Amino acid sequence: MPDLEKKEEFAVDILGEESLDNIHHVNNPVLDVPAIEKNYLSQVRSYSKEGNAYVFTDGKAKVEVRIFSDEIIRVRLAPQGTFLDDFSYAVKTDLHLHPTSFSLEELEDAYLVKTAATTCRIQKDNFFISFGDTKGKTINRDHAPMHWEESPDFGGYYVYCTKEAQSDEAFFGLGDKSTNLNLRGRRFSNWNSDTYGFGFNQDPLYKTIPFYIGVTDSDAYGIFFDNTFKTFFDFAAEQNNQTSFWSEGGELQYYYIQGPLMMDVIKRYHELTGTHYMPPLWAIGYHQCRWSYYPEANVREVAEQFRKRSIPCDAIYLDIDYMDGYRCFTWNKRYFPDPKKMIADLAADGFKTVVMIDPGIKVDEDYWVFQEGKENKYFCRRGDDYFMEGYVWPGRCQFPDYTNPKVREWWGTLYEGLVEDGVAGVWNDMNEPAVFGRGTFPDDVRHHFDGIRGSHRKAHNVYGMQMVRSTYDGLKKLQKNKRPFTITRAAYAGTQRYSSVWTGDNIATWEHLRIGLLQLQRLSMSGLSFCGTDIGGFTGEPDGELYTRWMQFGVFSPFMRVHSAGDTRDREPWSFGPEWEAICKKFIELRYKLLPYIYTIFWRQHKYREPILRPISLLEQHKPKNLLREEEFGFGDQILVSPVINPGQTSKVVYLPEGSWYYYFGEKFFEGGQEHLIDTPLDEMPVFVKGGSVIPEYPVMQYTFEKNIDALKLNIYYGEGTHDSYVYIDHGETFAYEQSVYNEKHFIVECQNNVLSVRQHIEGLYNERFDTYKLYFFGLPAESKSVHVDGDTVAWSYDEEGTPYISVEKEFRKLIID
Ligand code: GLC
């Protein structure tokens, strides 16, 4: 038994559950790597071509170099010459990737596999593999040939890849790691773990995203190590000039993704693993959660308070206490005598109801879910055929094997009753999977793994992903093709195709607000753009200031939900007194004003594979200093945010990228490409809009689609040069956008010599719900007075506050102000 497990068992026996945290802190499991004798690839003896791949061999071991596109090349190692099944939960099954061309060139000392953009070099005498551009520049190269170690306990191999780290190279990615954005100098492991109250630098956490980006100021590349076993990454930690990744099993199989920009790498990673589908519009509104709101009267009271205080809110969550003895898919009828009626009443008032579903199914012969699972052999079994049993909320439980397609299908149907009751969304938790006392399943638990079979060592990291996949598929069918809303705690690469994510059980401290800021930027760069933290902190008690500053950050978190543990004080936006309530209300209202902008950046994510949150390094990688900036981020393309993450802070230094910027809460103008000291009064935060942008705005509503919108407000910001903006609109509910039932407006703003012109192109088949635009202008030169729209002169109007705007037909083609 590994040391860590022994310590855990001992600690739980003697000291109780809480002691586990300390152990995880002190014993970073990545340091417990066994000393082992390794086998290395020797020299290339021959090669063969197989479709889009070349297979090289040293006589016994084989290496496949497969070309997916001009910029994506996959490398696989078969130590004994036989490759494992080519199967992945992460990579899309409907990949449409093709290289424009590729060829193999043999040199005296190497083979060159060339595409239109990338060269992969395989050195003959030592099997070193390197990647570069087509002009001969090397971007990433092996420091040692790929190597492996036989695993006597389990069969198979521990597999290793060691690459050179350049002296100025920074590293990004890996999902939810609670550390600085640049990963250089650190080691990580991936083993999905229930980490209640995790700390800064604690590792591993809930998710496994074995994808990283290496970047110098001029070149970025990505490595996606698609291996579901426990994996490890060392970013120049042990040796300053080396980066390694390795796994405790499975195949050494990685995708090299060429840049040169980080943005290119992320988009191409999305080509492989998919993007998030368009969420229903309500899912990006404000959500209120609590462990737990019950009984029914309490839920109704919270909902009423929102409406009474005119604080917008779209969803209310029911945590585990809505169930009967924590049995999934049941209701506690004492607390919720008529759930259908309650949910309908909430819906009539604009609230969607989201419920929690965990994987642990109570061992109870009288419980239909247990009966069905047992009858059909849907529950996981140990190596010697006993059921995998463990304690979670309901007591003794068995656990569905979601890696079995039949089980996924079944699980999806179980939501029928909840959907009939009117439940709108589902929250999957504890799916690392978490088991009280022992952490997770033992290694010998067997899994179907979609017919390939494997032990828990192989299936652990995809368990949660496959659970939420079946939830997503089930809801999609049951909700008649409406876009499902799901949220999951555990994830593997590619989970974005099925769900949003949150960062788990954080703490109500200023440090955790900062950790959340880092985690969400990192998740967004790692494919999981639809992400959020428990606003206010799950455990512990925030004061009004921390809660409010976190709410401000929440407005710019793709998923915006307040959540807290059961033993904490109230956490509704009004819980900290009128002063804080007013600020929270102002900021939740801001979320609703920005909804069309936020919806558009979700669209850009879905369709154009752009991450929603963009660290400064991603926006301007050509400035080395930017590779270390981590407090401000792009929220989409046109808004830059720098949340206040310290108590009592009255000002903050903010770096603004090149271009011109407008402070959102006043018309103050700032030059980009430099740092500025920005005042941070409690009721404001550093939010900037890029000059040249068109930012759509909705009127404040108490929930999405509360009212029809007659005129869409567009805020247009003067900025020298030519700029593109997009506004995406659809009916917010079904997948009709896949058949082009949407409206994508492309605005091209040109500003020169005090003249501003806006051109518009419209694409898609959707007819929006408003007739006109109201155009507001910011930063217009004082001289600009006359307005021409499609050749006609148009006059200024004035709104209730006396602010001038121009009212125009929504189909206008060209507007000029001079
Ligand atoms: C876990 C979840 C938390 C939830 C609790 C009870 O700790 O992370 O969000 O409230 O379980 O279900």
Tab-separated table of N, CA, C and O in Angstrom, residues 8 122 163 175 191 241 379 430 484 510-511 529 538 660 667 719 732:
chain	number	residue	atom	x	y	z
A	8	GLU	N	-3.129	7.968	5.532
A	8	GLU	CA	-4.524	8.407	5.570
A	8	GLU	C	-5.341	7.516	6.488
A	8	GLU	O	-6.085	7.999	7.339
A	122	ILE	N	12.844	13.234	-36.195
A	122	ILE	CA	13.145	12.043	-35.394
A	122	ILE	C	14.611	11.712	-35.637
A	122	ILE	O	14.997	11.321	-36.747
A	163	LYS	N	11.414	16.574	-21.891
A	163	LYS	CA	11.701	17.554	-22.932
A	163	LYS	C	12.579	18.668	-22.386
A	163	LYS	O	12.665	18.849	-21.175
A	175	GLY	N	-5.627	22.958	-15.978
A	175	GLY	CA	-6.930	22.922	-15.315
A	175	GLY	C	-7.053	23.667	-14.009
A	175	GLY	O	-6.842	24.868	-13.969
A	191	TRP	N	-4.923	13.325	-10.170
A	191	TRP	CA	-5.688	12.223	-9.597
A	191	TRP	C	-6.883	12.874	-8.923
A	191	TRP	O	-6.751	13.466	-7.848
A	241	ASN	N	16.445	22.798	-16.681
A	241	ASN	CA	16.391	22.800	-18.150
A	241	ASN	C	15.527	21.664	-18.708
A	241	ASN	O	15.638	21.311	-19.871
A	379	PHE	N	-23.477	-1.670	-11.155
A	379	PHE	CA	-22.580	-1.092	-10.151
A	379	PHE	C	-21.158	-1.645	-10.281
A	379	PHE	O	-20.958	-2.792	-10.707
A	430	MET	N	-19.286	15.037	-5.955
A	430	MET	CA	-18.675	13.865	-5.317
A	430	MET	C	-18.247	12.823	-6.350
A	430	MET	O	-18.125	11.637	-6.046
A	484	PRO	N	-29.275	21.422	-22.201
A	484	PRO	CA	-29.240	21.091	-20.779
A	484	PRO	C	-28.357	22.076	-20.011
A	484	PRO	O	-27.493	22.723	-20.599
A	510	TRP	N	-9.501	35.950	1.792
A	510	TRP	CA	-9.001	36.767	0.674
A	510	TRP	C	-8.034	35.948	-0.176
A	510	TRP	O	-7.982	36.100	-1.387
A	511	GLU	N	-7.290	35.073	0.472
A	511	GLU	CA	-6.359	34.239	-0.297
A	511	GLU	C	-7.128	33.382	-1.309
A	511	GLU	O	-6.709	33.199	-2.450
A	529	SER	N	-13.976	26.627	-20.217
A	529	SER	CA	-14.283	28.052	-20.075
A	529	SER	C	-15.493	28.330	-19.196
A	529	SER	O	-15.585	29.381	-18.577
A	538	PHE	N	-16.931	28.647	0.179
A	538	PHE	CA	-17.832	27.578	0.624
A	538	PHE	C	-17.812	27.449	2.141
A	538	PHE	O	-18.825	27.510	2.824
A	660	SER	N	-6.433	51.640	-26.659
A	660	SER	CA	-6.983	52.657	-25.766
A	660	SER	C	-8.086	52.011	-24.947
A	660	SER	O	-8.765	51.087	-25.415
A	667	GLU	N	-16.309	58.040	-17.711
A	667	GLU	CA	-15.774	58.065	-19.070
A	667	GLU	C	-14.273	58.311	-19.115
A	667	GLU	O	-13.757	58.879	-20.060
A	719	GLY	N	-11.961	54.669	-30.745
A	719	GLY	CA	-10.571	54.195	-30.575
A	719	GLY	C	-9.899	54.194	-31.927
A	719	GLY	O	-10.413	53.561	-32.860
A	732	GLY	N	-32.149	31.450	-27.087
A	732	GLY	CA	-31.607	31.101	-25.779
A	732	GLY	C	-32.029	29.760	-25.227
A	732	GLY	O	-31.862	29.513	-24.021
